[in-house]
Amino acid sequence: MSFAVRALSRRIVRAPARFQARPRAFTTAVTEETSAKGLEKYLSEDKDLQAHAAETADLWRKISFYACIPGIAVCVAWVYNTEVEHAAHIEHIKEEHGGELPETPTYDYLNRRAKPFPWGPNSLFFNSHVNKDLSDA
């Protein structure tokens, strides 16, 4: 017998057992005693859950105030100092070159365009203090 025939005969034999009515694994009878116990259990679990939620909210509030806010302040101070150093360096370069930044080299691989932008040669986010002006190039 081929494998397909054996598999089909096995399915036919097992099908009635598979679709047989199964007894329920739970009871549907509710008495006042079981209802009261269930309500008490639910209320105690709800009270425990609310207490846990309050403790967790307090924990995250403390984490926010005592860890995140000082961390943000340290990062702000570091970035501020770095930017002040950078601005001083740029001013130093300008002083060395008569008040202007030196011309950036025109390398072939920089600012290549396959076709021009609809708004002109510069980027949509062009900043004259940072980017090279390509309108005169």
PDB file of C-alpha atoms in Angstrom:
ATOM      1  CA  MET A   1       0.000   0.000   0.000  1.00  0.00           C
ATOM      2  CA  SER A   2       1.223   3.450  -0.768  1.00  0.00           C
ATOM      3  CA  PHE A   3       1.773   6.093   1.831  1.00  0.00           C
ATOM      4  CA  ALA A   4      -1.171   8.212   0.612  1.00  0.00           C
ATOM      5  CA  VAL A   5      -3.614   5.308   0.876  1.00  0.00           C
ATOM      6  CA  ARG A   6      -2.461   4.434   4.401  1.00  0.00           C
ATOM      7  CA  ALA A   7      -2.724   8.065   5.512  1.00  0.00           C
ATOM      8  CA  LEU A   8      -6.234   8.361   4.057  1.00  0.00           C
ATOM      9  CA  SER A   9      -7.438   5.133   5.713  1.00  0.00           C
ATOM     10  CA  ARG A  10      -5.972   6.298   9.052  1.00  0.00           C
ATOM     11  CA  ARG A  11      -7.872   9.587   8.757  1.00  0.00           C
ATOM     12  CA  ILE A  12     -11.125   7.824   7.990  1.00  0.00           C
ATOM     13  CA  VAL A  13     -10.760   5.525  11.012  1.00  0.00           C
ATOM     14  CA  ARG A  14      -9.859   8.357  13.418  1.00  0.00           C
ATOM     15  CA  ALA A  15     -12.442  10.911  12.222  1.00  0.00           C
ATOM     16  CA  PRO A  16     -15.427   9.742  14.352  1.00  0.00           C
ATOM     17  CA  ALA A  17     -13.381   9.917  17.561  1.00  0.00           C
ATOM     18  CA  ARG A  18     -12.199  13.408  16.715  1.00  0.00           C
ATOM     19  CA  PHE A  19     -15.681  14.860  16.255  1.00  0.00           C
ATOM     20  CA  GLN A  20     -17.264  13.131  19.237  1.00  0.00           C
ATOM     21  CA  ALA A  21     -18.932  15.320  21.857  1.00  0.00           C
ATOM     22  CA  ARG A  22     -16.516  15.958  24.720  1.00  0.00           C
ATOM     23  CA  PRO A  23     -17.590  16.584  28.309  1.00  0.00           C
ATOM     24  CA  ARG A  24     -16.998  20.096  29.616  1.00  0.00           C
ATOM     25  CA  ALA A  25     -14.054  20.596  31.926  1.00  0.00           C
ATOM     26  CA  PHE A  26     -15.801  23.235  34.025  1.00  0.00           C
ATOM     27  CA  THR A  27     -19.021  23.548  35.931  1.00  0.00           C
ATOM     28  CA  THR A  28     -21.782  25.962  35.089  1.00  0.00           C
ATOM     29  CA  ALA A  29     -23.605  25.638  38.395  1.00  0.00           C
ATOM     30  CA  VAL A  30     -23.187  28.805  40.487  1.00  0.00           C
ATOM     31  CA  THR A  31     -24.319  28.877  44.072  1.00  0.00           C
ATOM     32  CA  GLU A  32     -24.397  31.841  46.437  1.00  0.00           C
ATOM     33  CA  GLU A  33     -21.409  30.415  48.330  1.00  0.00           C
ATOM     34  CA  THR A  34     -19.231  30.030  45.215  1.00  0.00           C
ATOM     35  CA  SER A  35     -20.389  33.413  43.966  1.00  0.00           C
ATOM     36  CA  ALA A  36     -19.440  35.125  47.251  1.00  0.00           C
ATOM     37  CA  LYS A  37     -16.064  33.364  47.335  1.00  0.00           C
ATOM     38  CA  GLY A  38     -15.406  34.356  43.751  1.00  0.00           C
ATOM     39  CA  LEU A  39     -16.342  37.964  44.467  1.00  0.00           C
ATOM     40  CA  GLU A  40     -14.086  38.065  47.535  1.00  0.00           C
ATOM     41  CA  LYS A  41     -11.231  36.556  45.538  1.00  0.00           C
ATOM     42  CA  TYR A  42     -11.763  39.052  42.709  1.00  0.00           C
ATOM     43  CA  LEU A  43     -11.866  42.015  45.099  1.00  0.00           C
ATOM     44  CA  SER A  44      -8.713  40.902  46.935  1.00  0.00           C
ATOM     45  CA  GLU A  45      -6.860  40.392  43.640  1.00  0.00           C
ATOM     46  CA  ASP A  46      -8.060  43.808  42.448  1.00  0.00           C
ATOM     47  CA  LYS A  47      -6.845  45.430  45.670  1.00  0.00           C
ATOM     48  CA  ASP A  48      -3.443  43.706  45.316  1.00  0.00           C
ATOM     49  CA  LEU A  49      -3.253  44.810  41.698  1.00  0.00           C
ATOM     50  CA  GLN A  50      -3.980  48.444  42.597  1.00  0.00           C
ATOM     51  CA  ALA A  51      -1.337  48.358  45.347  1.00  0.00           C
ATOM     52  CA  HIS A  52       1.196  46.938  42.902  1.00  0.00           C
ATOM     53  CA  ALA A  53       0.300  49.596  40.329  1.00  0.00           C
ATOM     54  CA  ALA A  54       0.776  52.364  42.916  1.00  0.00           C
ATOM     55  CA  GLU A  55       4.179  50.965  43.942  1.00  0.00           C
ATOM     56  CA  THR A  56       5.284  50.679  40.315  1.00  0.00           C
ATOM     57  CA  ALA A  57       4.130  54.204  39.488  1.00  0.00           C
ATOM     58  CA  ASP A  58       6.034  55.519  42.519  1.00  0.00           C
ATOM     59  CA  LEU A  59       9.155  53.611  41.411  1.00  0.00           C
ATOM     60  CA  TRP A  60       9.056  55.094  37.903  1.00  0.00           C
ATOM     61  CA  ARG A  61       8.384  58.562  39.295  1.00  0.00           C
ATOM     62  CA  LYS A  62      11.538  58.227  41.437  1.00  0.00           C
ATOM     63  CA  ILE A  63      13.526  56.909  38.462  1.00  0.00           C
ATOM     64  CA  SER A  64      12.370  59.875  36.386  1.00  0.00           C
ATOM     65  CA  PHE A  65      13.248  62.487  39.004  1.00  0.00           C
ATOM     66  CA  TYR A  66      16.475  60.997  40.389  1.00  0.00           C
ATOM     67  CA  ALA A  67      17.993  59.350  37.296  1.00  0.00           C
ATOM     68  CA  CYS A  68      16.548  60.730  34.059  1.00  0.00           C
ATOM     69  CA  ILE A  69      16.462  64.451  34.861  1.00  0.00           C
ATOM     70  CA  PRO A  70      20.065  64.554  36.186  1.00  0.00           C
ATOM     71  CA  GLY A  71      21.163  62.477  33.182  1.00  0.00           C
ATOM     72  CA  ILE A  72      19.543  64.944  30.818  1.00  0.00           C
ATOM     73  CA  ALA A  73      21.207  67.849  32.661  1.00  0.00           C
ATOM     74  CA  VAL A  74      24.633  66.191  32.319  1.00  0.00           C
ATOM     75  CA  CYS A  75      24.060  65.612  28.593  1.00  0.00           C
ATOM     76  CA  VAL A  76      22.957  69.224  28.078  1.00  0.00           C
ATOM     77  CA  ALA A  77      26.067  70.500  29.857  1.00  0.00           C
ATOM     78  CA  TRP A  78      28.332  68.232  27.768  1.00  0.00           C
ATOM     79  CA  VAL A  79      26.725  69.271  24.470  1.00  0.00           C
ATOM     80  CA  TYR A  80      26.861  72.954  25.453  1.00  0.00           C
ATOM     81  CA  ASN A  81      30.596  72.745  26.263  1.00  0.00           C
ATOM     82  CA  THR A  82      31.313  70.876  23.033  1.00  0.00           C
ATOM     83  CA  GLU A  83      29.424  73.442  20.956  1.00  0.00           C
ATOM     84  CA  VAL A  84      31.188  76.352  22.685  1.00  0.00           C
ATOM     85  CA  GLU A  85      34.556  74.744  21.891  1.00  0.00           C
ATOM     86  CA  HIS A  86      33.476  74.214  18.281  1.00  0.00           C
ATOM     87  CA  ALA A  87      32.328  77.840  17.899  1.00  0.00           C
ATOM     88  CA  ALA A  88      35.614  79.068  19.384  1.00  0.00           C
ATOM     89  CA  HIS A  89      37.528  76.869  16.935  1.00  0.00           C
ATOM     90  CA  ILE A  90      35.558  78.255  13.971  1.00  0.00           C
ATOM     91  CA  GLU A  91      36.207  81.827  15.176  1.00  0.00           C
ATOM     92  CA  HIS A  92      39.912  81.020  15.462  1.00  0.00           C
ATOM     93  CA  ILE A  93      39.978  79.741  11.869  1.00  0.00           C
ATOM     94  CA  LYS A  94      38.160  82.902  10.709  1.00  0.00           C
ATOM     95  CA  GLU A  95      40.721  85.118  12.500  1.00  0.00           C
ATOM     96  CA  GLU A  96      43.569  83.279  10.797  1.00  0.00           C
ATOM     97  CA  HIS A  97      42.017  83.847   7.348  1.00  0.00           C
ATOM     98  CA  GLY A  98      40.987  87.512   7.598  1.00  0.00           C
ATOM     99  CA  GLY A  99      37.453  87.090   8.956  1.00  0.00           C
ATOM    100  CA  GLU A 100      36.260  84.502   6.425  1.00  0.00           C
ATOM    101  CA  LEU A 101      36.302  80.735   6.475  1.00  0.00           C
ATOM    102  CA  PRO A 102      38.722  79.285   3.936  1.00  0.00           C
ATOM    103  CA  GLU A 103      37.276  77.962   0.699  1.00  0.00           C
ATOM    104  CA  THR A 104      36.441  74.266   0.893  1.00  0.00           C
ATOM    105  CA  PRO A 105      38.134  72.100  -1.732  1.00  0.00           C
ATOM    106  CA  THR A 106      35.974  71.230  -4.735  1.00  0.00           C
ATOM    107  CA  TYR A 107      36.346  67.482  -4.948  1.00  0.00           C
ATOM    108  CA  ASP A 108      34.716  65.657  -7.859  1.00  0.00           C
ATOM    109  CA  TYR A 109      32.797  63.314  -5.587  1.00  0.00           C
ATOM    110  CA  LEU A 110      31.136  66.105  -3.530  1.00  0.00           C
ATOM    111  CA  ASN A 111      27.807  67.747  -4.434  1.00  0.00           C
ATOM    112  CA  ARG A 112      27.120  65.575  -7.477  1.00  0.00           C
ATOM    113  CA  ARG A 113      23.645  65.931  -8.960  1.00  0.00           C
ATOM    114  CA  ALA A 114      22.181  63.717 -11.672  1.00  0.00           C
ATOM    115  CA  LYS A 115      19.553  66.390 -12.277  1.00  0.00           C
ATOM    116  CA  PRO A 116      18.994  69.777 -10.602  1.00  0.00           C
ATOM    117  CA  PHE A 117      16.602  70.322  -7.724  1.00  0.00           C
ATOM    118  CA  PRO A 118      13.325  72.042  -8.726  1.00  0.00           C
ATOM    119  CA  TRP A 119      14.043  74.874  -6.244  1.00  0.00           C
ATOM    120  CA  GLY A 120      17.633  75.560  -7.308  1.00  0.00           C
ATOM    121  CA  PRO A 121      21.147  74.215  -6.865  1.00  0.00           C
ATOM    122  CA  ASN A 122      21.188  74.187  -3.052  1.00  0.00           C
ATOM    123  CA  SER A 123      19.596  71.627  -0.768  1.00  0.00           C
ATOM    124  CA  LEU A 124      16.111  72.227   0.580  1.00  0.00           C
ATOM    125  CA  PHE A 125      17.699  72.511   4.043  1.00  0.00           C
ATOM    126  CA  PHE A 126      20.447  74.937   2.945  1.00  0.00           C
ATOM    127  CA  ASN A 127      22.100  76.929   5.746  1.00  0.00           C
ATOM    128  CA  SER A 128      24.569  79.607   4.637  1.00  0.00           C
ATOM    129  CA  HIS A 129      26.505  79.369   7.919  1.00  0.00           C
ATOM    130  CA  VAL A 130      27.178  75.657   7.533  1.00  0.00           C
ATOM    131  CA  ASN A 131      26.731  74.568   3.906  1.00  0.00           C
ATOM    132  CA  LYS A 132      28.624  75.598   0.798  1.00  0.00           C
ATOM    133  CA  ASP A 133      26.561  77.819  -1.488  1.00  0.00           C
ATOM    134  CA  LEU A 134      26.372  76.051  -4.865  1.00  0.00           C
ATOM    135  CA  SER A 135      24.442  78.810  -6.676  1.00  0.00           C
ATOM    136  CA  ASP A 136      27.701  80.433  -7.833  1.00  0.00           C
ATOM    137  CA  ALA A 137      29.495  77.153  -8.590  1.00  0.00           C
TER     138      ALA A 137
END
